[in-house]
mmCIF file of C-alpha atoms and ligand atoms in Angstrom:
data_model
loop_
_atom_site.group_PDB
_atom_site.id
_atom_site.type_symbol
_atom_site.label_atom_id
_atom_site.label_comp_id
_atom_site.label_asym_id
_atom_site.label_seq_id
_atom_site.Cartn_x
_atom_site.Cartn_y
_atom_site.Cartn_z
ATOM 1 C CA MET A 1 54.591 -41.083 132.548
ATOM 2 C CA THR A 2 52.100 -38.898 134.358
ATOM 3 C CA TRP A 3 53.764 -38.855 137.779
ATOM 4 C CA ILE A 4 56.339 -36.343 136.590
ATOM 5 C CA PRO A 5 55.753 -33.041 134.765
ATOM 6 C CA GLU A 6 55.377 -32.937 131.007
ATOM 7 C CA ALA A 7 58.711 -33.110 129.171
ATOM 8 C CA ALA A 8 58.991 -29.956 127.063
ATOM 9 C CA SER A 9 62.689 -29.388 126.458
ATOM 10 C CA ASN A 10 65.610 -31.177 124.871
ATOM 11 C CA LEU A 11 67.066 -31.784 128.344
ATOM 12 C CA ALA A 12 63.926 -33.265 129.853
ATOM 13 C CA SER A 13 64.276 -36.778 128.454
ATOM 14 C CA LYS A 14 67.946 -36.924 129.483
ATOM 15 C CA VAL A 15 67.194 -35.897 133.055
ATOM 16 C CA ASP A 16 64.272 -38.313 133.157
ATOM 17 C CA GLY A 17 66.597 -41.055 131.891
ATOM 18 C CA VAL A 18 69.009 -40.550 134.785
ATOM 19 C CA LEU A 19 66.152 -40.421 137.261
ATOM 20 C CA LEU A 20 64.602 -43.572 135.815
ATOM 21 C CA VAL A 21 67.840 -45.573 135.904
ATOM 22 C CA ILE A 22 68.576 -44.521 139.501
ATOM 23 C CA THR A 23 65.018 -45.309 140.533
ATOM 24 C CA LEU A 24 65.020 -48.733 138.855
ATOM 25 C CA ILE A 25 68.339 -49.700 140.434
ATOM 26 C CA SER A 26 67.026 -48.544 143.819
ATOM 27 C CA ILE A 27 63.814 -50.531 143.385
ATOM 28 C CA PHE A 28 65.763 -53.613 142.315
ATOM 29 C CA PHE A 29 67.967 -53.540 145.408
ATOM 30 C CA PHE A 30 65.107 -52.610 147.707
ATOM 31 C CA VAL A 31 63.094 -55.624 146.556
ATOM 32 C CA LEU A 32 66.105 -57.942 146.558
ATOM 33 C CA ILE A 33 67.198 -56.987 150.072
ATOM 34 C CA THR A 34 63.690 -57.005 151.495
ATOM 35 C CA VAL A 35 62.875 -60.436 150.080
ATOM 36 C CA VAL A 36 66.151 -61.943 151.297
ATOM 37 C CA LEU A 37 65.705 -60.283 154.687
ATOM 38 C CA ILE A 38 62.226 -61.730 155.187
ATOM 39 C CA TYR A 39 63.290 -65.131 153.878
ATOM 40 C CA PHE A 40 66.274 -65.305 156.234
ATOM 41 C CA ALA A 41 64.272 -64.029 159.167
ATOM 42 C CA VAL A 42 61.829 -66.878 158.737
ATOM 43 C CA LYS A 43 64.318 -69.571 157.772
ATOM 44 C CA TYR A 44 66.919 -68.868 160.434
ATOM 45 C CA ARG A 45 64.632 -67.836 163.255
ATOM 46 C CA ARG A 46 65.336 -69.254 166.696
ATOM 47 C CA LYS A 47 63.311 -72.432 166.873
ATOM 48 C CA SER A 48 63.770 -73.496 170.506
ATOM 49 C CA GLU A 49 64.883 -72.050 173.858
ATOM 50 C CA ASP A 50 68.282 -73.798 173.847
ATOM 51 C CA GLU A 51 69.180 -73.299 170.197
ATOM 52 C CA GLU A 52 72.606 -71.716 169.845
ATOM 53 C CA THR A 53 73.590 -69.237 167.116
ATOM 54 C CA PRO A 54 76.423 -70.568 164.932
ATOM 55 C CA TYR A 55 79.691 -68.638 165.130
ATOM 56 C CA ILE A 56 80.489 -67.120 161.684
ATOM 57 C CA THR A 57 83.738 -65.207 161.164
ATOM 58 C CA GLY A 58 83.078 -63.812 157.706
ATOM 59 C CA SER A 59 83.510 -64.591 154.072
ATOM 60 C CA GLU A 60 86.113 -62.977 151.910
ATOM 61 C CA PRO A 61 84.530 -63.748 148.519
ATOM 62 C CA LEU A 62 81.222 -62.337 149.778
ATOM 63 C CA GLU A 63 82.853 -59.129 150.978
ATOM 64 C CA ILE A 64 84.668 -58.672 147.690
ATOM 65 C CA ILE A 65 81.429 -59.162 145.755
ATOM 66 C CA TRP A 66 79.426 -56.665 147.780
ATOM 67 C CA THR A 67 82.180 -54.110 147.552
ATOM 68 C CA VAL A 68 83.106 -54.465 143.903
ATOM 69 C CA ILE A 69 79.628 -54.684 142.352
ATOM 70 C CA PRO A 70 78.186 -51.570 144.057
ATOM 71 C CA SER A 71 81.417 -49.675 143.291
ATOM 72 C CA ILE A 72 81.147 -50.476 139.605
ATOM 73 C CA LEU A 73 77.474 -49.546 139.656
ATOM 74 C CA LEU A 74 78.195 -46.208 141.333
ATOM 75 C CA ILE A 75 80.973 -45.358 138.898
ATOM 76 C CA LEU A 76 78.718 -46.167 135.946
ATOM 77 C CA LEU A 77 75.951 -44.044 137.444
ATOM 78 C CA PHE A 78 78.384 -41.197 138.000
ATOM 79 C CA VAL A 79 79.677 -41.307 134.432
ATOM 80 C CA TYR A 80 76.164 -41.476 132.990
ATOM 81 C CA ALA A 81 74.893 -38.588 135.154
ATOM 82 C CA PHE A 82 78.021 -36.541 134.540
ATOM 83 C CA VAL A 83 77.647 -36.790 130.776
ATOM 84 C CA VAL A 84 74.081 -35.476 131.099
ATOM 85 C CA TYR A 85 75.146 -32.807 133.570
ATOM 86 C CA LYS A 86 77.924 -31.598 131.289
ATOM 87 C CA ASP A 87 75.447 -31.364 128.452
ATOM 88 C CA MET A 88 73.071 -29.332 130.645
ATOM 89 C CA ARG A 89 75.844 -26.940 131.650
ATOM 90 C CA THR A 90 77.246 -26.358 128.154
ATOM 91 C CA PRO A 91 75.109 -24.063 126.017
ATOM 92 C CA PRO A 92 75.431 -24.559 122.255
ATOM 93 C CA LYS A 93 77.188 -21.797 120.338
ATOM 94 C CA ASP A 94 74.067 -20.750 118.458
ATOM 95 C CA ALA A 95 71.970 -20.215 121.591
ATOM 96 C CA VAL A 96 70.325 -16.793 121.923
ATOM 97 C CA ASP A 97 70.849 -14.872 125.146
ATOM 98 C CA ILE A 98 67.992 -13.732 127.321
ATOM 99 C CA THR A 99 68.761 -11.913 130.539
ATOM 100 C CA VAL A 100 66.615 -12.722 133.526
ATOM 101 C CA THR A 101 66.608 -10.676 136.689
ATOM 102 C CA GLY A 102 65.101 -11.930 139.907
ATOM 103 C CA LYS A 103 63.903 -9.304 142.310
ATOM 104 C CA GLN A 104 61.618 -9.445 145.295
ATOM 105 C CA TRP A 105 59.178 -10.690 143.965
ATOM 106 C CA LEU A 106 59.088 -10.723 140.243
ATOM 107 C CA TRP A 107 60.961 -11.825 137.149
ATOM 108 C CA THR A 108 62.060 -9.498 134.382
ATOM 109 C CA PHE A 109 63.309 -10.721 131.021
ATOM 110 C CA GLU A 110 65.368 -8.748 128.543
ATOM 111 C CA TYR A 111 65.699 -10.097 125.046
ATOM 112 C CA TYR A 112 68.368 -9.840 122.379
ATOM 113 C CA ASN A 113 65.911 -7.800 120.344
ATOM 114 C CA GLY A 114 65.473 -5.145 123.017
ATOM 115 C CA LYS A 115 62.156 -6.357 124.272
ATOM 116 C CA LYS A 116 61.369 -6.594 127.955
ATOM 117 C CA THR A 117 58.741 -8.687 129.651
ATOM 118 C CA LEU A 118 57.642 -9.260 133.192
ATOM 119 C CA ASN A 119 56.894 -12.672 134.686
ATOM 120 C CA GLU A 120 56.407 -14.076 131.201
ATOM 121 C CA LEU A 121 59.291 -15.516 129.251
ATOM 122 C CA TYR A 122 58.765 -15.817 125.510
ATOM 123 C CA VAL A 123 60.872 -18.369 123.683
ATOM 124 C CA GLN A 124 60.799 -19.961 120.286
ATOM 125 C CA GLN A 125 60.229 -23.635 119.733
ATOM 126 C CA ASN A 126 63.403 -25.575 118.855
ATOM 127 C CA ARG A 127 65.692 -22.592 119.273
ATOM 128 C CA PRO A 128 68.286 -22.998 122.041
ATOM 129 C CA VAL A 129 68.140 -20.301 124.682
ATOM 130 C CA ARG A 130 70.837 -19.302 127.087
ATOM 131 C CA MET A 131 69.514 -17.549 130.169
ATOM 132 C CA VAL A 132 71.926 -15.089 131.707
ATOM 133 C CA MET A 133 70.740 -14.696 135.264
ATOM 134 C CA LYS A 134 71.190 -12.129 137.970
ATOM 135 C CA ALA A 135 69.512 -11.138 141.206
ATOM 136 C CA ASP A 136 68.945 -7.610 142.428
ATOM 137 C CA ASP A 137 68.542 -8.344 146.108
ATOM 138 C CA VAL A 138 68.640 -11.878 147.494
ATOM 139 C CA LEU A 139 68.959 -15.419 146.174
ATOM 140 C CA HIS A 140 66.198 -16.572 143.851
ATOM 141 C CA SER A 141 65.993 -19.745 141.839
ATOM 142 C CA PHE A 142 64.689 -20.118 138.308
ATOM 143 C CA PHE A 143 62.818 -23.394 138.042
ATOM 144 C CA VAL A 144 60.830 -24.690 135.082
ATOM 145 C CA PRO A 145 59.754 -28.254 135.903
ATOM 146 C CA ALA A 146 58.631 -29.028 132.341
ATOM 147 C CA PHE A 147 62.131 -28.185 131.075
ATOM 148 C CA ARG A 148 63.900 -29.944 133.974
ATOM 149 C CA VAL A 149 66.061 -26.908 134.594
ATOM 150 C CA LYS A 150 66.758 -25.076 137.817
ATOM 151 C CA GLN A 151 69.402 -22.508 138.594
ATOM 152 C CA ASP A 152 70.004 -20.038 141.404
ATOM 153 C CA LEU A 153 70.188 -16.310 140.690
ATOM 154 C CA ILE A 154 72.870 -14.775 142.842
ATOM 155 C CA PRO A 155 73.310 -11.105 143.737
ATOM 156 C CA GLY A 156 76.633 -9.771 142.459
ATOM 157 C CA ARG A 157 77.337 -12.316 139.763
ATOM 158 C CA TYR A 158 75.896 -13.907 136.648
ATOM 159 C CA THR A 159 74.818 -17.488 136.470
ATOM 160 C CA GLN A 160 73.609 -19.287 133.394
ATOM 161 C CA LEU A 161 71.300 -21.971 132.196
ATOM 162 C CA TRP A 162 70.282 -23.234 128.796
ATOM 163 C CA PHE A 163 67.558 -25.280 127.174
ATOM 164 C CA THR A 164 65.828 -25.812 123.870
ATOM 165 C CA PRO A 165 62.058 -25.732 124.223
ATOM 166 C CA THR A 166 60.556 -28.511 122.141
ATOM 167 C CA LYS A 167 56.816 -28.134 122.735
ATOM 168 C CA ILE A 168 54.557 -25.213 121.970
ATOM 169 C CA GLY A 169 52.588 -24.180 125.028
ATOM 170 C CA THR A 170 52.689 -22.366 128.333
ATOM 171 C CA PHE A 171 54.689 -23.772 131.208
ATOM 172 C CA ASP A 172 55.021 -22.871 134.883
ATOM 173 C CA LEU A 173 57.996 -20.964 136.180
ATOM 174 C CA PHE A 174 58.667 -21.032 139.906
ATOM 175 C CA CYS A 175 61.040 -19.318 142.244
ATOM 176 C CA ALA A 176 62.553 -22.280 144.057
ATOM 177 C CA GLU A 177 64.580 -20.479 146.688
ATOM 178 C CA TYR A 178 62.910 -18.922 149.718
ATOM 179 C CA CYS A 179 63.369 -15.191 149.164
ATOM 180 C CA GLY A 180 61.068 -13.481 151.644
ATOM 181 C CA THR A 181 57.410 -12.710 152.185
ATOM 182 C CA GLY A 182 56.381 -12.783 148.547
ATOM 183 C CA HIS A 183 58.327 -15.920 147.599
ATOM 184 C CA SER A 184 55.257 -18.084 147.035
ATOM 185 C CA ALA A 185 53.808 -15.406 144.742
ATOM 186 C CA MET A 186 56.975 -15.171 142.655
ATOM 187 C CA LEU A 187 55.464 -17.134 139.814
ATOM 188 C CA GLY A 188 55.788 -16.816 136.092
ATOM 189 C CA LYS A 189 55.069 -18.487 132.806
ATOM 190 C CA VAL A 190 57.243 -19.628 129.960
ATOM 191 C CA VAL A 191 55.454 -19.202 126.655
ATOM 192 C CA VAL A 192 56.849 -21.312 123.834
ATOM 193 C CA LEU A 193 55.808 -20.019 120.428
ATOM 194 C CA SER A 194 56.167 -21.464 116.950
ATOM 195 C CA PRO A 195 58.767 -19.662 114.787
ATOM 196 C CA GLU A 196 55.969 -17.822 112.926
ATOM 197 C CA ALA A 197 54.219 -16.741 116.136
ATOM 198 C CA TYR A 198 57.561 -15.709 117.578
ATOM 199 C CA ASP A 199 58.213 -13.445 114.618
ATOM 200 C CA ILE A 200 54.855 -11.783 115.121
ATOM 201 C CA TRP A 201 55.588 -11.386 118.825
ATOM 202 C CA GLN A 202 59.052 -9.965 118.118
ATOM 203 C CA ASN A 203 57.676 -7.349 115.787
ATOM 204 C CA GLY A 204 54.708 -6.508 117.958
ATOM 205 C CA VAL A 205 54.614 -3.195 119.767
ATOM 206 C CA ALA A 206 53.003 -4.272 123.015
ATOM 207 C CA THR A 207 55.523 -4.501 125.839
ATOM 208 C CA ASP A 208 53.728 -7.489 127.280
ATOM 209 C CA GLY A 209 54.289 -9.623 124.231
ATOM 210 C CA GLY A 210 50.960 -8.883 122.665
ATOM 211 C CA ALA A 211 49.107 -11.115 125.088
ATOM 212 C CA VAL A 212 46.761 -8.368 126.212
ATOM 213 C CA ALA A 213 43.356 -9.008 124.744
ATOM 214 C CA SER A 214 40.894 -6.227 124.199
ATOM 215 C CA LEU A 215 39.169 -6.320 127.548
ATOM 216 C CA PRO A 216 37.249 -3.587 129.329
ATOM 217 C CA PRO A 217 39.849 -1.428 131.171
ATOM 218 C CA ALA A 218 39.030 -2.601 134.708
ATOM 219 C CA GLU A 219 39.152 -6.257 133.670
ATOM 220 C CA LEU A 220 42.391 -5.754 131.815
ATOM 221 C CA GLY A 221 43.691 -3.967 134.914
ATOM 222 C CA GLU A 222 42.831 -6.967 137.062
ATOM 223 C CA LYS A 223 44.625 -9.249 134.613
ATOM 224 C CA VAL A 224 47.690 -7.017 134.616
ATOM 225 C CA TYR A 225 47.529 -6.838 138.428
ATOM 226 C CA LYS A 226 47.703 -10.641 138.620
ATOM 227 C CA GLU A 227 50.076 -11.334 135.756
ATOM 228 C CA LYS A 228 52.645 -8.613 136.279
ATOM 229 C CA GLY A 229 53.220 -9.423 139.896
ATOM 230 C CA CYS A 230 51.497 -6.417 141.527
ATOM 231 C CA ASN A 231 49.641 -8.933 143.674
ATOM 232 C CA ALA A 232 52.852 -10.017 145.393
ATOM 233 C CA CYS A 233 52.968 -6.718 147.286
ATOM 234 C CA HIS A 234 49.589 -4.996 146.926
ATOM 235 C CA SER A 235 46.431 -6.596 148.280
ATOM 236 C CA VAL A 236 42.927 -5.795 147.083
ATOM 237 C CA ASP A 237 41.235 -6.517 150.404
ATOM 238 C CA GLY A 238 42.698 -3.738 152.515
ATOM 239 C CA SER A 239 45.460 -5.803 154.163
ATOM 240 C CA VAL A 240 48.979 -4.411 153.998
ATOM 241 C CA VAL A 241 51.454 -6.880 152.491
ATOM 242 C CA ILE A 242 54.559 -4.980 151.358
ATOM 243 C CA GLY A 243 53.029 -1.902 149.781
ATOM 244 C CA PRO A 244 49.735 -0.094 150.297
ATOM 245 C CA SER A 245 46.567 -2.031 149.523
ATOM 246 C CA PHE A 246 44.719 -1.148 146.330
ATOM 247 C CA LYS A 247 41.406 -1.234 148.187
ATOM 248 C CA GLY A 248 40.058 2.259 148.641
ATOM 249 C CA LEU A 249 43.296 3.658 147.219
ATOM 250 C CA TYR A 250 41.832 5.832 144.514
ATOM 251 C CA GLY A 251 41.227 9.331 145.858
ATOM 252 C CA LYS A 252 42.898 8.554 149.166
ATOM 253 C CA GLU A 253 44.899 11.328 150.835
ATOM 254 C CA GLY A 254 47.844 10.927 153.137
ATOM 255 C CA LYS A 255 51.385 11.860 154.033
ATOM 256 C CA LEU A 256 54.571 11.067 152.123
ATOM 257 C CA GLU A 257 57.901 10.111 153.686
ATOM 258 C CA ASP A 258 59.156 13.689 153.243
ATOM 259 C CA GLY A 259 56.197 15.099 155.175
ATOM 260 C CA SER A 260 54.289 16.523 152.234
ATOM 261 C CA SER A 261 50.862 15.213 151.399
ATOM 262 C CA TYR A 262 49.511 13.341 148.428
ATOM 263 C CA THR A 263 46.211 12.544 146.819
ATOM 264 C CA ALA A 264 46.027 9.235 145.018
ATOM 265 C CA ASP A 265 44.626 10.458 141.731
ATOM 266 C CA GLU A 266 45.457 9.147 138.256
ATOM 267 C CA ASN A 267 48.716 11.044 138.013
ATOM 268 C CA TYR A 268 49.919 10.041 141.445
ATOM 269 C CA ILE A 269 49.241 6.343 140.754
ATOM 270 C CA ARG A 270 50.865 6.552 137.333
ATOM 271 C CA LYS A 271 53.943 8.170 138.805
ATOM 272 C CA SER A 272 54.070 5.587 141.594
ATOM 273 C CA ILE A 273 54.191 2.849 138.974
ATOM 274 C CA LEU A 274 56.856 4.498 136.816
ATOM 275 C CA GLU A 275 58.962 6.138 139.532
ATOM 276 C CA PRO A 276 58.044 4.306 142.698
ATOM 277 C CA GLN A 277 60.879 5.771 144.810
ATOM 278 C CA GLU A 278 59.981 9.390 144.074
ATOM 279 C CA GLU A 279 56.970 9.881 146.282
ATOM 280 C CA MET A 280 57.063 7.256 149.009
ATOM 281 C CA VAL A 281 54.015 6.942 151.222
ATOM 282 C CA GLU A 282 54.905 7.279 154.892
ATOM 283 C CA GLY A 283 55.643 3.987 156.612
ATOM 284 C CA PHE A 284 56.610 1.961 153.528
ATOM 285 C CA GLN A 285 60.001 0.782 152.341
ATOM 286 C CA PRO A 286 61.386 1.865 148.943
ATOM 287 C CA VAL A 287 61.484 -1.663 147.525
ATOM 288 C CA MET A 288 59.300 -1.385 144.441
ATOM 289 C CA PRO A 289 61.061 -1.568 141.071
ATOM 290 C CA SER A 290 60.174 0.839 138.301
ATOM 291 C CA PHE A 291 57.744 -0.468 135.724
ATOM 292 C CA LYS A 292 58.948 1.955 133.099
ATOM 293 C CA GLY A 293 59.296 0.124 129.813
ATOM 294 C CA ILE A 294 57.592 -2.903 131.295
ATOM 295 C CA LEU A 295 54.001 -1.740 131.465
ATOM 296 C CA GLY A 296 52.541 0.042 128.475
ATOM 297 C CA ASP A 297 50.460 3.183 128.856
ATOM 298 C CA ASP A 298 47.223 1.320 128.264
ATOM 299 C CA GLU A 299 48.169 -1.203 130.901
ATOM 300 C CA ILE A 300 48.803 1.546 133.433
ATOM 301 C CA THR A 301 45.476 3.134 132.530
ATOM 302 C CA ALA A 302 43.845 -0.255 132.971
ATOM 303 C CA ILE A 303 45.389 -0.722 136.424
ATOM 304 C CA ILE A 304 44.103 2.684 137.468
ATOM 305 C CA ALA A 305 40.647 1.717 136.186
ATOM 306 C CA TYR A 306 40.887 -1.485 138.190
ATOM 307 C CA ILE A 307 41.930 0.369 141.344
ATOM 308 C CA LYS A 308 38.909 2.634 140.958
ATOM 309 C CA THR A 309 36.629 -0.391 141.202
ATOM 310 C CA LEU A 310 38.169 -1.403 144.538
ATOM 311 C CA LYS A 311 36.255 0.856 146.865
HETATM 312 CU CU1 CUA B 1 62.350 -15.391 144.586
HETATM 313 CU CU2 CUA B 1 61.707 -17.162 146.073
#
């Protein structure tokens, strides 16, 4: 089936099954009703000016049939879908917990092993995962089409979701709840690794899951800029989205919210990434999260190198 996304979790085939059954029943009745409708319209059309319509009061057997059969069908559909739903809502006991936080406009993941990643969720093939979800500001929705799972993240409470990834690969993660200006840029990836690759990832030192290749600093910076969600708030063409544009930023001087002045040198940019609320540039809102523990030192250096190329 190519008209729906790839099925890459244990739940996918179950959800597809429900969808298929509902669709087939709908198609069956659509065709049946349409054919009968056209047939009757032709057969019982008014054939002459003075033809009178027969007076029909109703048919009890007919009414019983068209009430009882659809009722049975609906109950069966409900039971079938409910069994699948219950399965989707009940994580197995051996599932590992990963905490996901939605924030305007990025995803952060915290793992049972202390690791943290941004916009990239790393999971192991065939190991059930329970996502413990929370939102820092407004409603977001965690949606991985290939896994057939979707769940809202709600400020002030935890929600949960579980799945077992069955295919190795990289799958799209979307925010499926309108959450403000950067909603459409609130994108991520789910990376499913083999058990061996997952072990290597777990024991790796890179905070980004070891995905950073050895690129020249500015190119790595551009990659980090796109993959870690900087692009949701910082443009590279001079336009102001949520935060200051990166274009012409390096070496720029200006005023901070507290009236003092700043020069955007390496240390200022580094500090702005690690402690974004400390030295706010005048006219901007303190909405940026800290990237401490999320970006490694070499990634920050790379971003600075990238910013330097944006004159
Ligand atoms: Cu987060 Cu839409």
